[in-house]
CSV table of N, CA and C in Angstrom, one decimal:
chain,number,residue,atom,x,y,z
A,1308,MET,N,1.0,-1.4,0.0
A,1308,MET,CA,0.0,-0.1,0.1
A,1308,MET,C,0.7,0.8,-0.3
A,1309,THR,N,0.6,2.2,-0.7
A,1309,THR,CA,1.1,3.7,-1.3
A,1309,THR,C,1.0,4.4,0.1
A,1310,THR,N,1.6,5.5,0.6
A,1310,THR,CA,1.2,6.1,1.2
A,1310,THR,C,0.0,7.6,0.9
A,1311,GLU,N,0.0,7.7,0.0
A,1311,GLU,CA,-1.6,8.1,-1.0
A,1311,GLU,C,-2.4,7.1,-0.1
A,1312,ASN,N,-2.3,6.3,-0.3
A,1312,ASN,CA,-3.8,5.6,-0.4
A,1312,ASN,C,-4.5,5.0,1.3
A,1313,LYS,N,-3.3,5.1,2.4
A,1313,LYS,CA,-3.3,4.9,4.2
A,1313,LYS,C,-3.9,6.6,4.1
A,1314,LYS,N,-3.3,7.7,3.2
A,1314,LYS,CA,-4.2,9.1,3.9
A,1314,LYS,C,-5.7,8.9,3.4
A,1315,GLU,N,-5.7,7.7,2.1
A,1315,GLU,CA,-7.5,8.1,2.1
A,1315,GLU,C,-8.0,7.3,2.8
A,1316,LEU,N,-9.7,8.1,3.8
A,1316,LEU,CA,-9.9,7.2,4.8
A,1316,LEU,C,-11.9,7.2,4.2
A,1317,ILE,N,-11.7,5.5,4.7
A,1317,ILE,CA,-12.7,4.7,4.0
A,1317,ILE,C,-14.3,5.2,5.0
A,1318,VAL,N,-15.4,5.2,4.3
A,1318,VAL,CA,-16.7,4.6,5.2
A,1318,VAL,C,-18.1,4.6,4.5
A,1319,SER,N,-17.9,2.8,4.8
A,1319,SER,CA,-18.9,2.5,4.8
A,1319,SER,C,-20.3,3.9,3.9
A,1320,ALA,N,-20.1,2.7,2.4
A,1320,ALA,CA,-21.8,3.3,2.3
A,1320,ALA,C,-23.4,3.4,2.3
A,1321,ILE,N,-23.6,4.4,2.4
A,1321,ILE,CA,-24.9,3.9,2.5
A,1321,ILE,C,-25.9,3.4,1.8
A,1322,GLU,N,-27.2,2.7,2.1
A,1322,GLU,CA,-27.4,2.1,0.7
A,1322,GLU,C,-28.6,2.8,0.0
A,1323,ASN,N,-29.4,3.2,1.4
A,1323,ASN,CA,-31.0,4.4,1.4
A,1323,ASN,C,-30.3,5.2,2.7
A,1324,GLY,N,-30.6,6.6,2.2
A,1324,GLY,CA,-30.4,7.7,3.3
A,1324,GLY,C,-29.7,9.0,2.9
A,1325,THR,N,-29.4,9.3,3.9
A,1325,THR,CA,-29.3,11.1,3.6
A,1325,THR,C,-27.5,11.1,4.0
A,1326,VAL,N,-27.0,11.8,3.4
A,1326,VAL,CA,-25.7,11.6,4.4
A,1326,VAL,C,-25.1,13.9,4.1
A,1327,ILE,N,-25.0,14.2,5.3
A,1327,ILE,CA,-25.3,15.8,5.6
A,1327,ILE,C,-24.0,16.5,5.7
A,1328,ASP,N,-23.3,17.1,4.4
A,1328,ASP,CA,-21.9,17.0,4.5
A,1328,ASP,C,-21.3,18.6,4.8
A,1329,HIS,N,-20.3,19.4,4.9
A,1329,HIS,CA,-20.1,21.0,4.7
A,1329,HIS,C,-20.2,21.1,6.2
A,1330,ILE,N,-20.8,20.3,7.5
A,1330,ILE,CA,-20.8,20.9,8.9
A,1330,ILE,C,-19.7,21.2,9.1
A,1331,PRO,N,-19.5,22.4,10.2
A,1331,PRO,CA,-19.0,22.8,10.4
A,1331,PRO,C,-19.1,21.8,12.1
A,1332,VAL,N,-17.5,21.7,12.2
A,1332,VAL,CA,-17.2,20.8,13.3
A,1332,VAL,C,-16.8,21.0,14.3
A,1333,ASN,N,-17.7,21.9,15.0
A,1333,ASN,CA,-18.1,22.8,16.3
A,1333,ASN,C,-19.6,22.8,16.3
A,1334,THR,N,-20.5,22.5,15.0
A,1334,THR,CA,-21.9,21.7,15.6
A,1334,THR,C,-22.6,20.5,14.9
A,1335,VAL,N,-21.2,19.6,14.4
A,1335,VAL,CA,-21.9,18.6,14.1
A,1335,VAL,C,-22.4,17.9,15.4
A,1336,LEU,N,-22.4,18.4,16.6
A,1336,LEU,CA,-23.5,17.6,17.8
A,1336,LEU,C,-24.7,18.0,18.1
A,1337,MET,N,-24.9,19.3,17.3
A,1337,MET,CA,-25.8,20.3,18.0
A,1337,MET,C,-26.3,19.7,16.5
A,1338,VAL,N,-25.8,19.2,15.2
A,1338,VAL,CA,-27.0,18.8,14.4
A,1338,VAL,C,-27.5,18.0,14.3
A,1339,LEU,N,-26.4,16.8,15.2
A,1339,LEU,CA,-27.6,15.4,15.2
A,1339,LEU,C,-28.2,15.8,16.4
A,1340,ASN,N,-28.4,17.0,17.1
A,1340,ASN,CA,-29.6,16.9,18.4
A,1340,ASN,C,-30.9,17.0,18.1
A,1341,ILE,N,-30.8,18.2,17.0
A,1341,ILE,CA,-31.7,19.1,16.3
A,1341,ILE,C,-32.6,18.0,15.7
A,1342,LEU,N,-31.6,16.8,14.8
A,1342,LEU,CA,-33.0,16.5,13.9
A,1342,LEU,C,-32.9,15.2,15.4
A,1343,GLY,N,-32.8,15.2,16.3
A,1343,GLY,CA,-33.1,14.1,17.3
A,1343,GLY,C,-32.9,12.7,16.4
A,1344,LEU,N,-31.5,12.6,16.6
A,1344,LEU,CA,-30.9,11.4,15.3
A,1344,LEU,C,-30.2,10.7,16.6
A,1345,ASN,N,-30.1,11.3,18.5
A,1345,ASN,CA,-29.6,10.2,19.4
A,1345,ASN,C,-30.5,8.9,19.5
A,1346,ASP,N,-31.9,9.8,19.2
A,1346,ASP,CA,-32.7,8.5,19.8
A,1346,ASP,C,-33.6,7.5,18.5
A,1347,TYR,N,-32.4,7.6,16.9
A,1347,TYR,CA,-32.5,7.2,16.1
A,1347,TYR,C,-32.4,5.4,15.7
A,1348,GLU,N,-32.8,4.6,15.8
A,1348,GLU,CA,-32.7,3.0,15.4
A,1348,GLU,C,-32.1,2.4,14.8
A,1349,ASP,N,-31.8,2.7,13.7
A,1349,ASP,CA,-31.1,2.5,12.3
A,1349,ASP,C,-29.7,3.5,12.7
A,1350,GLU,N,-29.1,2.9,11.6
A,1350,GLU,CA,-27.2,3.2,11.6
A,1350,GLU,C,-27.7,4.8,11.5
A,1351,VAL,N,-26.5,5.6,12.6
A,1351,VAL,CA,-25.8,6.9,12.1
A,1351,VAL,C,-24.9,7.0,11.6
A,1352,LEU,N,-23.9,7.6,10.8
A,1352,LEU,CA,-22.5,7.2,10.9
A,1352,LEU,C,-21.9,9.1,11.3
A,1353,ILE,N,-20.9,9.4,12.1
A,1353,ILE,CA,-20.6,10.5,12.3
A,1353,ILE,C,-18.7,10.9,11.8
A,1354,GLY,N,-18.8,11.6,11.4
A,1354,GLY,CA,-17.0,12.0,11.5
A,1354,GLY,C,-17.3,13.6,12.1
A,1355,ILE,N,-16.2,13.6,12.7
A,1355,ILE,CA,-15.6,15.5,12.7
A,1355,ILE,C,-14.5,14.9,13.2
A,1356,ASN,N,-13.7,16.9,12.6
A,1356,ASN,CA,-12.6,17.5,11.7
A,1356,ASN,C,-12.0,15.8,10.9
A,1357,LEU,N,-12.7,15.6,9.9
A,1357,LEU,CA,-12.3,15.3,8.7
A,1357,LEU,C,-11.7,16.0,7.7
A,1358,ASP,N,-10.1,16.1,7.0
A,1358,ASP,CA,-10.4,16.8,6.1
A,1358,ASP,C,-10.9,17.5,4.7
A,1359,SER,N,-10.8,19.0,4.2
A,1359,SER,CA,-12.2,19.3,3.2
A,1359,SER,C,-11.1,20.4,2.9
A,1360,LYS,N,-11.6,19.9,1.9
A,1360,LYS,CA,-10.1,21.1,0.9
A,1360,LYS,C,-11.4,22.4,0.5
A,1361,LYS,N,-12.9,22.6,0.6
A,1361,LYS,CA,-13.1,23.8,1.4
A,1361,LYS,C,-13.2,24.1,2.1
A,1362,TYR,N,-13.5,24.0,3.1
A,1362,TYR,CA,-13.2,24.7,4.7
A,1362,TYR,C,-12.1,24.3,5.6
A,1363,SER,N,-11.2,23.4,5.0
A,1363,SER,CA,-9.9,23.1,6.0
A,1363,SER,C,-11.0,21.6,6.8
A,1364,LYS,N,-11.1,21.9,7.4
A,1364,LYS,CA,-11.6,20.7,8.1
A,1364,LYS,C,-13.4,20.7,8.6
A,1365,LYS,N,-14.1,19.5,8.8
A,1365,LYS,CA,-15.7,19.6,9.0
A,1365,LYS,C,-15.8,18.3,9.3
A,1366,GLY,N,-17.4,18.4,9.1
A,1366,GLY,CA,-18.1,17.3,9.4
A,1366,GLY,C,-19.1,16.8,9.0
A,1367,ILE,N,-19.6,14.7,9.0
A,1367,ILE,CA,-20.7,15.3,7.7
A,1367,ILE,C,-21.6,13.7,8.8
A,1368,ILE,N,-22.0,14.2,8.6
A,1368,ILE,CA,-23.4,12.6,9.1
A,1368,ILE,C,-24.1,11.6,7.5
A,1369,LYS,N,-24.0,10.7,8.9
A,1369,LYS,CA,-24.8,9.6,7.4
A,1369,LYS,C,-26.0,9.5,7.8
A,1370,VAL,N,-27.2,9.1,7.8
A,1370,VAL,CA,-27.9,8.7,8.6
A,1370,VAL,C,-28.6,7.4,7.1
A,1371,ARG,N,-29.2,6.4,7.1
A,1371,ARG,CA,-29.4,5.0,6.6
A,1371,ARG,C,-30.7,4.8,6.8
A,1372,ASN,N,-31.5,4.6,6.0
A,1372,ASN,CA,-33.1,5.0,5.9
A,1372,ASN,C,-33.6,6.1,6.4
A,1373,LYS,N,-33.6,7.6,5.7
A,1373,LYS,CA,-34.0,8.4,6.7
A,1373,LYS,C,-34.0,9.7,5.8
A,1374,TYR,N,-34.6,10.4,5.6
A,1374,TYR,CA,-35.4,11.2,4.6
A,1374,TYR,C,-35.5,12.4,5.0
A,1375,PHE,N,-34.4,14.3,4.7
A,1375,PHE,CA,-35.8,14.8,5.8
A,1375,PHE,C,-36.4,15.5,5.2
A,1376,GLU,N,-37.1,16.1,5.9
A,1376,GLU,CA,-38.1,17.4,5.3
A,1376,GLU,C,-37.6,18.6,5.6
A,1377,GLN,N,-38.6,19.7,4.1
A,1377,GLN,CA,-37.9,21.0,4.7
A,1377,GLN,C,-37.7,21.8,6.1
A,1378,HIS,N,-38.8,21.1,7.2
A,1378,HIS,CA,-38.3,22.1,8.4
A,1378,HIS,C,-36.8,21.5,9.0
A,1379,ASP,N,-36.3,20.4,8.6
A,1379,ASP,CA,-35.1,20.0,9.1
A,1379,ASP,C,-34.1,20.5,8.6
A,1380,LEU,N,-34.3,20.0,7.3
A,1380,LEU,CA,-33.1,21.2,6.7
A,1380,LEU,C,-33.1,22.9,6.8
A,1381,ASN,N,-34.0,23.6,6.9
A,1381,ASN,CA,-34.6,24.7,7.8
A,1381,ASN,C,-33.6,24.2,9.5
A,1382,LYS,N,-33.6,23.8,9.8
A,1382,LYS,CA,-32.6,23.7,11.2
A,1382,LYS,C,-31.5,23.0,11.1
A,1383,ILE,N,-31.1,22.9,10.0
A,1383,ILE,CA,-29.7,22.3,9.7
A,1383,ILE,C,-28.9,24.1,10.0
A,1384,ALA,N,-29.5,24.5,9.0
A,1384,ALA,CA,-29.1,25.5,8.6
A,1384,ALA,C,-29.0,26.6,9.4
A,1385,LEU,N,-29.3,26.8,10.2
A,1385,LEU,CA,-30.0,28.0,11.2
A,1385,LEU,C,-28.5,28.0,11.6
A,1386,VAL,N,-27.4,26.3,12.0
A,1386,VAL,CA,-26.1,26.2,12.9
A,1386,VAL,C,-25.0,25.4,11.5
A,1387,ALA,N,-25.5,25.5,9.8
A,1387,ALA,CA,-24.2,24.5,9.2
A,1387,ALA,C,-24.7,25.2,8.3
A,1388,PRO,N,-24.9,27.1,7.8
A,1388,PRO,CA,-25.6,27.6,6.9
A,1388,PRO,C,-24.8,27.2,5.4
A,1389,ASN,N,-23.8,25.6,4.8
A,1389,ASN,CA,-23.0,25.2,4.4
A,1389,ASN,C,-22.8,23.8,3.7
A,1390,ALA,N,-23.3,23.6,4.9
A,1390,ALA,CA,-24.1,22.6,5.2
A,1390,ALA,C,-24.4,21.7,3.0
A,1391,THR,N,-24.3,21.1,2.3
A,1391,THR,CA,-25.0,20.1,2.2
A,1391,THR,C,-25.9,19.0,2.2
A,1392,LEU,N,-26.7,18.7,1.8
A,1392,LEU,CA,-27.6,17.7,1.4
A,1392,LEU,C,-27.7,16.3,1.1
A,1393,ILE,N,-27.3,14.8,0.6
A,1393,ILE,CA,-27.4,14.3,-0.5
A,1393,ILE,C,-27.7,13.5,0.3
A,1394,VAL,N,-28.6,13.1,-1.2
A,1394,VAL,CA,-29.9,11.3,-1.1
A,1394,VAL,C,-29.6,10.7,-1.8
A,1395,ILE,N,-29.1,9.3,-1.1
A,1395,ILE,CA,-28.8,8.1,-1.1
A,1395,ILE,C,-30.2,7.2,-1.6
A,1396,LYS,N,-30.3,6.5,-2.4
A,1396,LYS,CA,-31.3,5.8,-3.5
A,1396,LYS,C,-30.4,4.2,-3.5
A,1397,ASN,N,-30.6,3.0,-3.5
A,1397,ASN,CA,-29.4,1.9,-4.0
A,1397,ASN,C,-28.1,2.5,-4.0
A,1398,TYR,N,-27.8,3.0,-3.8
A,1398,TYR,CA,-25.9,3.8,-3.4
A,1398,TYR,C,-25.9,4.4,-3.7
A,1399,GLU,N,-26.6,4.9,-4.6
A,1399,GLU,CA,-26.9,6.4,-6.1
A,1399,GLU,C,-27.0,7.5,-5.7
A,1400,VAL,N,-26.7,8.5,-5.6
A,1400,VAL,CA,-26.4,9.9,-5.4
A,1400,VAL,C,-28.2,10.0,-6.1
A,1401,VAL,N,-29.1,10.3,-5.4
A,1401,VAL,CA,-30.5,11.2,-6.4
A,1401,VAL,C,-30.5,12.6,-6.2
A,1402,GLU,N,-30.3,13.1,-5.0
A,1402,GLU,CA,-30.6,14.6,-5.0
A,1402,GLU,C,-29.2,15.0,-4.9
A,1403,LYS,N,-28.8,16.2,-5.2
A,1403,LYS,CA,-27.6,17.0,-3.9
A,1403,LYS,C,-28.1,17.9,-3.9
A,1404,LYS,N,-28.4,19.1,-2.5
A,1404,LYS,CA,-28.6,20.3,-2.0
A,1404,LYS,C,-28.1,21.0,-1.4
A,1405,SER,N,-28.1,22.2,-1.2
A,1405,SER,CA,-27.2,23.2,-0.7
A,1405,SER,C,-28.4,23.2,1.0
A,1406,VAL,N,-28.5,23.5,1.7
A,1406,VAL,CA,-29.3,23.9,2.7
A,1406,VAL,C,-29.5,25.5,3.2
A,1407,GLU,N,-30.7,26.6,3.1
A,1407,GLU,CA,-30.8,28.1,3.0
A,1407,GLU,C,-31.6,28.1,3.7
A,1408,ILE,N,-31.0,29.0,4.5
A,1408,ILE,CA,-31.7,29.8,5.6
A,1408,ILE,C,-32.7,30.4,5.1
A,1409,PRO,N,-34.2,30.1,5.8
A,1409,PRO,CA,-35.0,30.6,5.2
A,1409,PRO,C,-35.6,31.7,5.8
A,1410,ASP,N,-36.4,33.0,4.7
A,1410,ASP,CA,-36.9,34.6,5.0
A,1410,ASP,C,-38.0,34.3,6.6
A,1411,LYS,N,-38.3,33.5,6.9
A,1411,LYS,CA,-39.1,33.4,8.4
A,1411,LYS,C,-39.3,31.5,8.4
A,1412,ILE,N,-38.6,31.6,9.7
A,1412,ILE,CA,-38.8,30.4,10.2
A,1412,ILE,C,-39.8,30.2,11.6
A,1413,GLU,N,-40.3,29.1,11.1
A,1413,GLU,CA,-42.3,29.0,12.2
A,1413,GLU,C,-41.0,27.8,13.3
A,1414,LYS,N,-41.6,27.8,14.1
A,1414,LYS,CA,-41.8,26.6,15.6
A,1414,LYS,C,-40.8,25.7,15.6
A,1415,ILE,N,-39.9,26.0,15.3
A,1415,ILE,CA,-38.1,25.8,15.2
A,1415,ILE,C,-38.0,26.6,16.3
A,1416,LEU,N,-37.4,27.9,16.8
A,1416,LEU,CA,-36.8,29.0,17.3
A,1416,LEU,C,-37.8,29.0,18.9
A,1417,LYS,N,-37.4,29.7,19.7
A,1417,LYS,CA,-38.0,29.9,20.9
A,1417,LYS,C,-37.1,31.2,21.2
A,1418,CYS,N,-38.2,32.0,21.3
A,1418,CYS,CA,-38.0,33.7,21.8
A,1418,CYS,C,-37.5,34.3,23.2
A,1419,ILE,N,-35.9,35.1,23.0
A,1419,ILE,CA,-35.1,35.0,24.3
A,1419,ILE,C,-35.9,35.6,25.5
A,1420,ASN,N,-36.7,36.4,24.9
A,1420,ASN,CA,-38.0,37.8,25.2
A,1420,ASN,C,-38.7,36.8,26.3
A,1421,PRO,N,-38.6,36.8,27.2
A,1421,PRO,CA,-39.1,35.8,28.9
A,1421,PRO,C,-41.0,36.5,29.2
A,1422,ASN,N,-40.7,38.3,28.6
A,1422,ASN,CA,-42.2,38.6,29.1
A,1422,ASN,C,-42.9,37.8,27.1
A,1423,CYS,N,-42.5,37.7,26.2
A,1423,CYS,CA,-43.1,36.9,24.6
A,1423,CYS,C,-44.3,35.9,25.0
A,1424,ILE,N,-45.3,36.3,24.6
A,1424,ILE,CA,-46.4,35.6,24.6
A,1424,ILE,C,-46.0,34.3,23.8
A,1425,THR,N,-45.1,34.1,23.1
A,1425,THR,CA,-44.7,32.8,22.8
A,1425,THR,C,-44.0,32.0,24.0
A,1426,ASN,N,-43.9,32.8,25.2
A,1426,ASN,CA,-42.9,32.0,26.3
A,1426,ASN,C,-44.4,31.6,27.6
A,1427,LYS,N,-45.3,32.0,27.3
A,1427,LYS,CA,-46.6,32.9,28.6
A,1427,LYS,C,-47.9,31.5,27.9
A,1428,GLU,N,-47.8,31.2,26.8
A,1428,GLU,CA,-48.7,30.9,25.9
A,1428,GLU,C,-48.3,28.8,24.9
A,1429,ALA,N,-49.5,28.7,25.0
A,1429,ALA,CA,-49.1,27.5,23.6
A,1429,ALA,C,-49.6,28.4,22.3
A,1430,ILE,N,-48.5,29.0,22.2
A,1430,ILE,CA,-48.3,29.9,20.4
A,1430,ILE,C,-47.6,29.3,20.4
A,1431,ASP,N,-46.8,28.9,19.1
A,1431,ASP,CA,-46.0,29.0,18.1
A,1431,ASP,C,-45.4,30.3,17.5
A,1432,SER,N,-43.9,29.9,18.0
A,1432,SER,CA,-43.1,30.8,17.4
A,1432,SER,C,-42.6,31.5,16.3
A,1433,LYS,N,-42.9,32.6,15.7
A,1433,LYS,CA,-42.6,32.8,13.9
A,1433,LYS,C,-41.2,34.3,13.9
A,1434,PHE,N,-40.7,33.8,13.0
A,1434,PHE,CA,-39.0,35.2,13.5
A,1434,PHE,C,-38.9,34.9,11.9
A,1435,ILE,N,-38.8,37.0,11.5
A,1435,ILE,CA,-38.2,37.1,10.6
A,1435,ILE,C,-36.9,37.1,10.3
A,1436,VAL,N,-36.2,36.9,9.2
A,1436,VAL,CA,-34.4,36.4,8.9
A,1436,VAL,C,-34.3,38.7,8.9
A,1437,LYS,N,-33.6,38.8,9.5
A,1437,LYS,CA,-33.3,40.2,8.8
A,1437,LYS,C,-31.8,40.4,8.6
A,1438,GLU,N,-30.5,38.9,8.9
A,1438,GLU,CA,-29.6,38.9,8.4
A,1438,GLU,C,-29.0,37.7,8.0
A,1439,LYS,N,-29.4,36.8,7.2
A,1439,LYS,CA,-28.0,35.6,7.2
A,1439,LYS,C,-27.3,35.4,7.6
A,1440,ASP,N,-26.0,36.4,7.4
A,1440,ASP,CA,-24.6,36.0,7.7
A,1440,ASP,C,-24.4,38.3,8.7
A,1441,PRO,N,-23.8,37.9,9.2
A,1441,PRO,CA,-24.1,36.8,10.3
A,1441,PRO,C,-26.2,37.1,10.9
A,1442,LEU,N,-26.8,35.6,11.4
A,1442,LEU,CA,-27.8,35.3,11.7
A,1442,LEU,C,-28.2,37.0,12.3
A,1443,LYS,N,-29.0,36.9,11.7
A,1443,LYS,CA,-29.8,38.0,13.0
A,1443,LYS,C,-31.6,37.7,12.9
A,1444,ILE,N,-32.0,37.2,13.3
A,1444,ILE,CA,-33.9,36.7,13.6
A,1444,ILE,C,-34.3,38.4,14.7
A,1445,GLN,N,-36.0,38.2,13.7
A,1445,GLN,CA,-36.7,39.3,15.2
A,1445,GLN,C,-37.7,38.5,15.6
A,1446,CYS,N,-38.2,38.4,16.3
A,1446,CYS,CA,-39.4,37.8,17.0
A,1446,CYS,C,-40.6,38.4,16.5
A,1447,HIS,N,-41.6,37.8,15.5
A,1447,HIS,CA,-42.9,38.5,14.9
A,1447,HIS,C,-43.3,38.8,16.2
A,1448,TYR,N,-43.5,39.0,16.8
A,1448,TYR,CA,-44.7,38.9,18.1
A,1448,TYR,C,-44.5,40.0,19.1
A,1449,CYS,N,-43.0,40.1,19.6
A,1449,CYS,CA,-42.9,40.8,20.4
A,1449,CYS,C,-41.1,41.8,19.8
A,1450,GLU,N,-41.2,41.4,18.7
A,1450,GLU,CA,-40.1,42.5,17.6
A,1450,GLU,C,-39.0,42.5,18.1
A,1451,LYS,N,-38.2,41.6,19.2
A,1451,LYS,CA,-37.0,41.5,20.4
A,1451,LYS,C,-36.4,41.6,18.9
A,1452,THR,N,-35.1,41.8,19.0
A,1452,THR,CA,-34.2,41.4,17.8
A,1452,THR,C,-33.3,40.5,18.6
A,1453,MET,N,-32.6,38.5,17.5
A,1453,MET,CA,-32.2,38.1,18.6
A,1453,MET,C,-31.1,37.6,17.1
A,1454,THR,N,-29.5,37.3,18.5
A,1454,THR,CA,-28.4,37.1,17.3
A,1454,THR,C,-28.5,35.7,17.7
A,1455,ASN,N,-27.8,35.4,18.9
A,1455,ASN,CA,-28.5,33.7,19.2
A,1455,ASN,C,-29.3,33.2,19.4
A,1456,ILE,N,-29.3,32.0,19.6
A,1456,ILE,CA,-30.9,31.0,19.1
A,1456,ILE,C,-30.6,30.3,20.0
A,1457,ARG,N,-31.6,29.6,20.3
A,1457,ARG,CA,-32.2,28.6,21.2
A,1457,ARG,C,-33.6,27.9,20.3
A,1458,PHE,N,-33.4,26.6,20.3
A,1458,PHE,CA,-34.3,25.9,19.7
A,1458,PHE,C,-35.7,25.5,20.8
A,1459,ALA,N,-37.3,25.5,19.7
A,1459,ALA,CA,-37.5,24.5,20.9
A,1459,ALA,C,-37.8,23.6,21.3
A,1460,GLU,N,-38.6,23.3,22.0
A,1460,GLU,CA,-38.4,21.7,22.6
A,1460,GLU,C,-38.9,21.4,21.8
């Protein structure tokens, strides 16, 4: 085996499922948590601090037999705005797309204002994205502007 071959990282392919690639190293575990993959019953492969030509270091998550809805993609975009989602079927890539921060965020985040109606009553949160980089959002109800996000339970 040559030195070139020894450098190559081999991670098992998945027959069906989703690969989330180009995750910032410091948010891999957060992505795992916000997608509820801690309790997922099938195979979940996690790679952290992998070499990346584009970002120097990256994280990756491979999830067997799981496909994500737009709601989930919005969650990923909030913590990993440069992530790429790759859908695999029969070991073939059938779809590849970048996540994108939406203009409106509903039901995903929690307002940081303790007096906001969403923290006092059973009302779904709504936010308007004011800036995407760095992320700056405004609560639809109390108009509080936030740069730090908290996910709703």
